[in-house]
């Protein structure tokens, strides 16, 4: 038994888990830095798409369609090369080039632009699904537009959109894997894919290194799912269990 | 003439490289359907280990980024083949040396064709899991009365599966499969990661600044323009796909009595 255990320790699995812990933080950083900006932006886009003004609605529709209809990989290349093109003429004279050209800035920037389009589509769908009867009740009670939004539209929208939004957050976390395929790596600022690739080039043990990297993604995805599930329970605590739309960790096609 | 820039050899190679993207998309989609049907039937199997296998497949793909599997599968397959080659080609001392590959004869050099085939299989594997989930749901959506009638008429289990359940599920599966196709189409941008000279790789080469007159027109860094073209190319592909799937949904629904707008799974 102890032989088995020492063999396991020597197999490199534990070593890889330790080595890849810090790179995993970079993936977590990219996702965590994107959500606080992506979510409000998505809410704004969803409200714009629902707007009665034709122009405002069309702008939001075009934006959402363009960013959902093209690969994030291309969006990264495009925005990074755009930032580069503006570097000498704008960022350097303004003295902000070391901030705005940094991968830790551009990464979340592009992820925010991308994820807000997907999340906006989800929130828009939820916005349309807010029960009409509740809106009519709010009107009958003499609520103004802001009061209606605050107490009827918003809580319903968040509750209805939550399972799909969780799915989007997991997709966003997975999307952080391609950040450093498109942006320069500075010193030891490497994410899971970089580090797994580097370890692979040392001893060509593809099964070990990529499995451990995959395991990190899998475990963190499950943690996100678990936390989001708890929040979902809280959001739907006033409903009878059969009325809750349940969440499940399965390949969801809603992206 | 100004348009000569757009018809020079490099640009022609760029236009021609669209074939890699299209091949990967169509072959990947065909394989995804196959893996999807396999995965869905595994999940419905009466033999429990098959059900677990189906569940493990779909959960794993759900928890791991597509790009990781896209890179892992070709590398793992290459090493597997090299391991078999090494058993035949290398001596015992070389095999025990612990280096990879053990000897020069066991090295498998891959060309674009082989990488393209493996890219198609990877795409099929990843999006097959999504398709399996869609197909699984769609099979449940087929009215059970249809299957019971088939049974009453004396069709065998296999006949019921293929001629009734699979035949009728498409209308329920199409909206989901359309989404899977969109995901797969966007994932074809990863081909350059397997050293295939696809549209993304050529865009970078063409857009790189040129200060050397004999290499063609002099221009600064134009990469963002080329990436913008790709951005629009993929949006165009999405528009075309949407129209195609609308047509398919209409076709698959022929002769079936469906409630208005109930075609989502």
XYZ file of C-alpha atoms in Angstrom:
520
model
C 0.000 0.000 0.000
C 2.718 2.466 0.930
C 4.528 1.382 -2.238
C 1.491 2.303 -4.271
C 1.361 5.672 -2.551
C 5.023 6.504 -3.102
C 4.711 5.454 -6.739
C 1.768 7.777 -7.073
C 3.774 10.653 -5.569
C 6.681 9.922 -7.888
C 4.431 9.622 -10.941
C 4.501 13.372 -11.429
C 0.798 13.794 -10.921
C 1.159 15.535 -7.578
C 4.073 17.576 -8.914
C 1.936 18.761 -11.810
C -0.939 19.663 -9.510
C 1.462 21.857 -7.501
C 3.134 23.427 -10.547
C -0.176 24.210 -12.264
C -1.776 25.837 -9.187
C -0.324 29.275 -9.892
C -1.127 29.232 -13.629
C -4.725 28.324 -12.721
C -4.905 31.632 -10.838
C -4.357 33.470 -14.143
C -7.370 31.740 -15.701
C -9.398 32.563 -12.610
C -8.180 36.173 -12.767
C -9.294 36.570 -16.411
C -12.774 35.239 -15.609
C -13.135 37.174 -12.338
C -11.951 40.431 -13.899
C -14.443 40.088 -16.772
C -17.648 39.307 -14.885
C -18.051 42.589 -12.904
C -17.839 44.591 -16.150
C -19.466 42.063 -18.495
C -22.625 41.617 -16.425
C -23.704 45.300 -16.175
C -22.794 45.795 -19.826
C -24.936 42.771 -20.743
C -27.893 44.114 -18.727
C -27.531 47.433 -20.555
C -27.394 45.689 -23.950
C -30.444 43.545 -23.137
C -32.444 46.644 -22.135
C -31.229 48.402 -25.296
C -32.317 45.476 -27.456
C -35.726 45.606 -25.781
C -35.941 49.378 -26.295
C -38.890 50.810 -28.202
C -36.520 53.116 -30.067
C -35.666 51.472 -33.380
C -32.153 52.882 -33.579
C -31.105 51.907 -30.042
C -32.550 48.433 -30.486
C -30.796 47.988 -33.814
C -27.399 49.015 -32.396
C -27.728 46.437 -29.606
C -28.953 43.757 -32.025
C -26.030 44.315 -34.393
C -23.502 44.269 -31.567
C -24.902 41.046 -30.091
C -25.133 39.367 -33.492
C -21.580 40.307 -34.482
C -19.954 39.113 -31.264
C -22.001 35.919 -31.075
C -21.489 35.188 -34.751
C -17.694 35.307 -34.835
C -15.024 33.316 -32.981
C -13.512 34.754 -29.804
C -10.138 33.681 -31.180
C -10.517 36.112 -34.111
C -11.848 38.826 -31.795
C -8.703 38.521 -29.673
C -6.413 38.814 -32.687
C -8.421 41.720 -34.061
C -8.499 43.772 -30.878
C -4.890 43.077 -30.004
C -3.690 44.164 -33.451
C -5.956 47.213 -33.253
C -4.430 48.158 -29.901
C -0.982 47.667 -31.437
C -1.874 49.911 -34.382
C -2.865 52.694 -31.969
C 0.133 52.146 -29.706
C 2.661 54.550 -31.253
C 0.132 57.211 -32.222
C -2.040 57.243 -29.118
C -1.111 55.098 -26.143
C 2.567 56.008 -25.965
C 2.044 59.817 -26.159
C -0.631 59.499 -23.495
C 1.798 57.486 -21.374
C -0.654 54.649 -20.743
C 0.894 52.073 -23.086
C 2.298 49.921 -20.304
C -1.219 49.525 -18.909
C -3.414 49.235 -21.991
C -0.990 47.001 -23.917
C -0.648 44.573 -21.004
C -2.226 41.124 -21.556
C -3.768 41.321 -18.107
C -5.682 44.373 -19.408
C -6.455 43.363 -23.015
C -7.473 39.821 -21.979
C -10.382 40.903 -19.765
C -11.224 43.729 -22.204
C -11.918 41.348 -25.099
C -13.563 38.783 -22.816
C -15.938 41.499 -21.545
C -16.881 42.523 -25.100
C -17.490 38.862 -25.985
C -19.282 37.574 -22.906
C -21.575 40.597 -22.646
C -22.994 39.777 -26.093
C -23.807 36.190 -25.064
C -25.112 37.218 -21.646
C -27.209 40.005 -23.200
C -28.969 37.475 -25.419
C -29.732 35.323 -22.353
C -30.973 38.308 -20.321
C -33.038 39.551 -23.266
C -34.748 36.157 -23.491
C -35.495 36.341 -19.756
C -36.729 39.912 -20.087
C -39.287 38.793 -22.681
C -40.385 35.947 -20.396
C -41.311 38.183 -17.435
C -44.974 37.301 -16.677
C -47.396 39.784 -18.226
C -49.797 39.493 -15.329
C -47.179 40.840 -12.912
C -46.459 43.799 -15.204
C -50.182 44.557 -15.417
C -50.507 44.289 -11.642
C -47.658 46.779 -11.239
C -49.377 49.138 -13.660
C -52.696 48.791 -11.814
C -50.951 49.682 -8.573
C -49.742 52.902 -10.168
C -46.031 52.106 -10.208
C -43.903 54.219 -12.474
C -41.441 52.699 -14.957
C -38.496 52.682 -12.572
C -40.532 51.135 -9.736
C -41.831 48.453 -12.111
C -38.344 47.669 -13.255
C -36.941 47.617 -9.747
C -39.574 45.392 -8.151
C -41.037 43.308 -11.015
C -38.819 43.122 -14.099
C -35.377 42.886 -12.487
C -36.020 40.076 -9.937
C -37.904 38.010 -12.522
C -35.261 38.552 -15.182
C -32.370 37.497 -12.951
C -34.200 34.438 -11.664
C -35.210 33.254 -15.131
C -31.791 33.930 -16.663
C -29.730 32.412 -13.843
C -29.263 28.800 -15.068
C -28.339 29.961 -18.577
C -26.087 32.697 -17.189
C -24.250 30.110 -15.079
C -23.671 28.166 -18.263
C -22.271 31.316 -19.869
C -19.910 31.911 -16.929
C -18.527 28.379 -17.359
C -18.056 29.065 -21.081
C -16.304 32.311 -20.179
C -13.981 30.460 -17.832
C -13.178 27.958 -20.575
C -12.601 30.816 -23.005
C -9.760 32.074 -20.771
C -7.778 29.081 -22.107
C -7.225 30.853 -25.433
C -6.120 34.241 -24.047
C -2.403 33.448 -24.180
C -2.607 31.807 -27.602
C -3.204 35.298 -28.948
C -1.489 37.656 -26.495
C 2.213 37.860 -25.569
C 3.346 36.019 -22.442
C 5.281 38.260 -20.027
C 7.849 36.509 -17.832
C 6.243 33.868 -15.650
C 2.700 35.137 -16.211
C 1.491 31.880 -17.699
C -1.943 30.317 -17.646
C -2.844 26.628 -17.529
C -2.490 26.053 -21.278
C 0.924 27.787 -21.439
C 2.311 25.903 -18.506
C 0.913 22.526 -19.634
C 2.429 23.127 -23.078
C 5.777 24.070 -21.512
C 5.806 20.924 -19.342
C 4.853 18.863 -22.405
C 7.813 20.203 -24.375
C 10.143 19.046 -21.595
C 9.273 15.335 -21.494
C 6.493 14.842 -24.116
C 4.182 13.339 -21.515
C 0.979 14.603 -23.068
C -1.344 12.415 -20.984
C -0.089 13.623 -17.608
C 0.256 17.366 -18.188
C -2.865 17.935 -20.269
C -4.956 15.720 -17.977
C -3.944 17.734 -14.933
C -4.677 20.995 -16.760
C -8.027 19.550 -17.844
C -8.716 18.435 -14.288
C -8.143 21.999 -13.038
C -10.681 23.287 -15.555
C -13.138 20.526 -14.661
C -12.873 21.074 -10.907
C -13.134 24.865 -11.129
C -16.126 24.503 -13.493
C -17.808 22.255 -10.921
C -17.072 24.801 -8.165
C -18.631 27.604 -10.260
C -21.599 25.346 -10.894
C -21.959 24.508 -7.201
C -21.848 28.157 -6.083
C -24.254 29.231 -8.823
C -26.587 26.396 -7.823
C -26.650 27.680 -4.235
C -27.485 31.188 -5.460
C -30.192 29.751 -7.700
C -31.721 27.983 -4.709
C -31.796 31.294 -2.880
C -33.315 33.143 -5.841
C -36.109 30.577 -6.144
C -36.712 29.922 -2.432
C -40.239 31.383 -2.637
C -41.334 28.962 -5.367
C -42.729 25.447 -5.026
C -40.023 22.981 -6.109
C -41.908 21.954 -9.285
C -41.954 25.550 -10.545
C -38.182 25.929 -10.379
C -36.346 25.420 -13.604
C -33.575 23.168 -12.425
C -29.891 23.479 -13.235
C -27.754 20.603 -14.429
C -24.095 20.232 -15.333
C -24.487 18.999 -18.900
C -23.276 20.160 -22.292
C -25.656 23.005 -22.848
C -26.149 24.249 -26.362
C -27.222 27.692 -25.244
C -24.136 29.528 -26.310
C -3.664 48.488 -61.060
C -4.746 48.794 -57.434
C -6.472 45.411 -57.287
C -3.303 43.583 -58.310
C -2.382 43.641 -54.645
C -5.415 41.494 -53.921
C -4.624 38.954 -56.653
C -0.944 38.367 -55.877
C 0.239 34.870 -55.005
C 0.020 35.322 -51.254
C -3.546 36.575 -51.422
C -4.528 33.729 -53.732
C -3.064 31.279 -51.201
C -5.123 33.009 -48.508
C -8.363 32.644 -50.478
C -7.525 28.998 -51.256
C -6.871 28.233 -47.578
C -10.602 28.701 -46.891
C -10.877 25.065 -47.994
C -9.253 23.890 -44.731
C -11.833 25.787 -42.694
C -14.742 24.435 -44.743
C -13.453 20.839 -44.757
C -12.908 20.942 -40.985
C -16.374 22.423 -40.441
C -18.276 19.918 -42.620
C -16.286 16.793 -41.731
C -16.267 17.839 -38.063
C -20.036 18.310 -38.153
C -20.586 14.909 -39.792
C -18.431 13.246 -37.129
C -20.188 15.223 -34.387
C -23.509 13.771 -35.570
C -22.012 10.256 -35.457
C -20.507 10.762 -31.983
C -23.727 12.470 -30.913
C -25.875 9.499 -31.958
C -23.395 7.105 -30.318
C -23.297 9.167 -27.116
C -27.082 9.494 -26.972
C -27.669 5.782 -27.563
C -25.017 4.978 -24.918
C -26.911 7.146 -22.444
C -30.176 5.331 -23.246
C -28.582 1.875 -23.178
C -30.058 -0.795 -20.912
C -26.487 -1.861 -20.050
C -25.379 0.310 -17.109
C -21.634 0.666 -17.932
C -22.593 2.114 -21.351
C -24.833 4.644 -19.599
C -21.964 5.673 -17.284
C -19.621 5.931 -20.239
C -22.103 8.186 -22.056
C -22.526 10.352 -18.963
C -18.760 10.556 -18.348
C -18.194 11.583 -21.979
C -20.718 14.418 -21.919
C -19.698 15.685 -18.450
C -15.988 15.663 -19.253
C -16.403 17.625 -22.440
C -18.662 20.049 -20.553
C -16.009 20.706 -17.909
C -12.930 21.005 -20.131
C -12.321 23.779 -22.697
C -12.693 22.781 -26.335
C -9.231 24.107 -27.196
C -7.585 21.759 -24.667
C -9.236 18.675 -26.175
C -8.540 20.050 -29.642
C -4.810 20.077 -28.848
C -4.738 16.978 -26.640
C -6.345 14.506 -29.035
C -3.896 14.894 -31.982
C -0.871 14.826 -29.644
C -2.126 11.762 -27.786
C -2.998 9.954 -31.005
C 0.408 10.740 -32.508
C 2.156 9.398 -29.412
C 0.003 6.289 -29.405
C 0.981 5.524 -32.992
C 4.636 6.264 -32.192
C 4.491 3.870 -29.251
C 3.352 1.055 -31.560
C 6.044 1.975 -34.090
C 8.659 1.955 -31.319
C 7.705 -1.585 -30.254
C 8.680 -2.812 -33.718
C 11.454 -0.445 -34.773
C 13.521 0.199 -31.641
C 15.858 -2.099 -29.726
C 15.189 -3.116 -26.121
C 17.887 -0.811 -24.702
C 16.478 2.147 -26.624
C 12.974 1.367 -25.342
C 14.275 1.285 -21.759
C 16.157 4.576 -22.104
C 13.121 6.613 -21.035
C 13.436 9.278 -23.733
C 10.762 10.055 -26.282
C 10.743 8.940 -29.030
C 13.004 6.000 -28.134
C 14.672 5.899 -31.556
C 14.590 7.936 -34.768
C 12.666 5.276 -36.687
C 9.728 5.591 -34.334
C 9.140 9.249 -35.139
C 5.971 9.974 -37.055
C 6.143 13.186 -39.070
C 2.724 14.649 -39.636
C 1.752 16.710 -42.653
C -1.144 19.132 -43.064
C -3.450 16.355 -44.304
C -2.960 14.242 -41.207
C -3.347 17.222 -38.896
C -6.516 18.206 -40.749
C -7.998 14.718 -40.328
C -7.161 14.784 -36.618
C -8.597 18.284 -36.267
C -11.865 16.994 -37.768
C -11.936 14.081 -35.298
C -11.215 16.442 -32.368
C -14.019 18.778 -33.421
C -16.302 15.761 -33.819
C -15.402 14.514 -30.333
C -15.951 17.851 -28.592
C -19.152 18.871 -30.342
C -20.385 15.282 -30.472
C -20.890 15.572 -26.706
C -23.059 18.652 -27.200
C -24.907 16.911 -30.039
C -25.401 13.823 -27.835
C -27.177 15.976 -25.277
C -29.395 17.563 -27.919
C -30.204 14.197 -29.531
C -30.901 12.644 -26.115
C -33.447 15.360 -25.381
C -34.973 15.141 -28.847
C -35.456 11.366 -28.593
C -37.404 11.923 -25.376
C -39.550 14.489 -27.181
C -40.820 11.986 -29.758
C -44.400 11.170 -28.682
C -44.439 7.810 -26.893
C -47.737 6.985 -28.625
C -45.834 6.781 -31.915
C -43.436 4.221 -30.479
C -46.224 2.253 -28.833
C -48.150 2.072 -32.109
C -45.011 0.828 -33.845
C -44.641 -1.849 -31.197
C -48.280 -2.837 -31.584
C -47.711 -3.266 -35.316
C -44.946 -5.748 -34.529
C -41.839 -3.741 -35.439
C -38.661 -4.996 -33.804
C -36.820 -2.852 -31.229
C -34.168 -1.902 -33.769
C -36.774 -0.965 -36.350
C -38.633 1.169 -33.829
C -35.408 2.940 -32.896
C -34.275 3.746 -36.429
C -37.561 4.162 -38.305
C -39.604 5.944 -35.661
C -37.498 7.470 -32.897
C -34.528 8.603 -34.997
C -36.702 9.452 -37.983
C -38.984 11.711 -35.952
C -36.521 13.279 -33.546
C -34.860 15.599 -36.104
C -37.518 18.273 -35.920
C -36.982 18.477 -32.156
C -33.208 18.254 -32.442
C -32.677 20.793 -35.226
C -32.780 24.027 -33.158
C -30.211 22.551 -30.770
C -28.078 21.089 -33.538
C -28.100 24.468 -35.264
C -26.518 25.961 -32.134
C -23.939 23.171 -31.989
C -23.068 23.841 -35.627
C -22.523 27.532 -34.842
C -20.138 26.583 -32.000
C -18.271 24.150 -34.245
C -18.011 26.673 -37.056
C -16.394 29.185 -34.699
C -14.019 26.527 -33.372
C -12.589 26.042 -36.882
C -10.572 29.203 -36.180
C -8.283 26.992 -34.050
C -6.848 25.108 -37.060
C -3.723 27.272 -37.051
C -2.868 25.859 -33.603
C -2.195 22.520 -35.345
C 0.183 24.190 -37.815
C -2.365 24.128 -40.621
C -1.888 27.178 -42.904
C -5.535 28.230 -42.627
C -7.159 31.638 -43.108
C -6.039 32.850 -39.674
C -2.362 32.031 -40.249
C -2.412 33.652 -43.706
C -4.120 36.745 -42.322
C -1.236 37.215 -39.913
C 1.373 36.707 -42.655
C -0.336 39.081 -45.088
C -0.979 41.763 -42.500
C 2.561 41.839 -41.099
C 4.305 45.135 -42.003
C 6.286 45.070 -45.256
C 9.280 47.428 -45.627
C 10.876 45.486 -48.487
C 9.824 46.716 -51.956
C 10.712 43.494 -53.754
C 8.299 41.552 -51.545
C 5.386 43.630 -52.882
C 3.488 46.715 -51.791
C 5.026 48.596 -48.878
C 2.665 48.904 -45.939
C 2.750 49.267 -42.158
C 1.127 46.798 -39.767
C -2.180 45.942 -41.429
C -3.035 42.864 -39.388
C -6.167 44.340 -37.841
C -7.598 44.895 -41.343
C -7.112 41.244 -42.233
C -8.580 40.093 -38.942
C -11.528 42.398 -39.544
C -12.114 40.585 -42.849
C -12.102 37.242 -40.982
C -14.457 38.716 -38.361
C -16.888 39.606 -41.161
C -16.312 36.259 -42.910
C -17.451 34.338 -39.851
C -20.472 36.604 -39.371
C -21.425 35.939 -43.007
C -21.083 32.192 -42.442
C -23.381 32.533 -39.411
C -26.006 34.390 -41.465
C -25.890 31.722 -44.194
C -26.128 28.909 -41.624
C -29.149 30.496 -39.984
C -30.995 30.613 -43.306
C -30.022 27.035 -44.101
C -31.269 25.735 -40.753
C -34.550 27.611 -41.172
C -35.029 25.774 -44.457
C -34.083 22.427 -42.879
C -36.533 22.894 -40.012
C -39.299 23.544 -42.493
C -38.338 20.407 -44.406
C -37.965 18.141 -41.371
C -41.413 19.173 -40.148
C -43.194 18.001 -43.309
C -46.127 15.725 -42.557
C -45.785 16.125 -38.778
C -48.437 17.737 -36.653
C -46.619 20.182 -34.420
C -47.970 22.908 -32.183
C -47.170 26.432 -33.266
C -43.590 27.252 -32.253
C -43.039 24.107 -30.238
C -39.943 23.134 -32.166
C -37.517 23.844 -29.336
C -36.215 21.034 -27.183
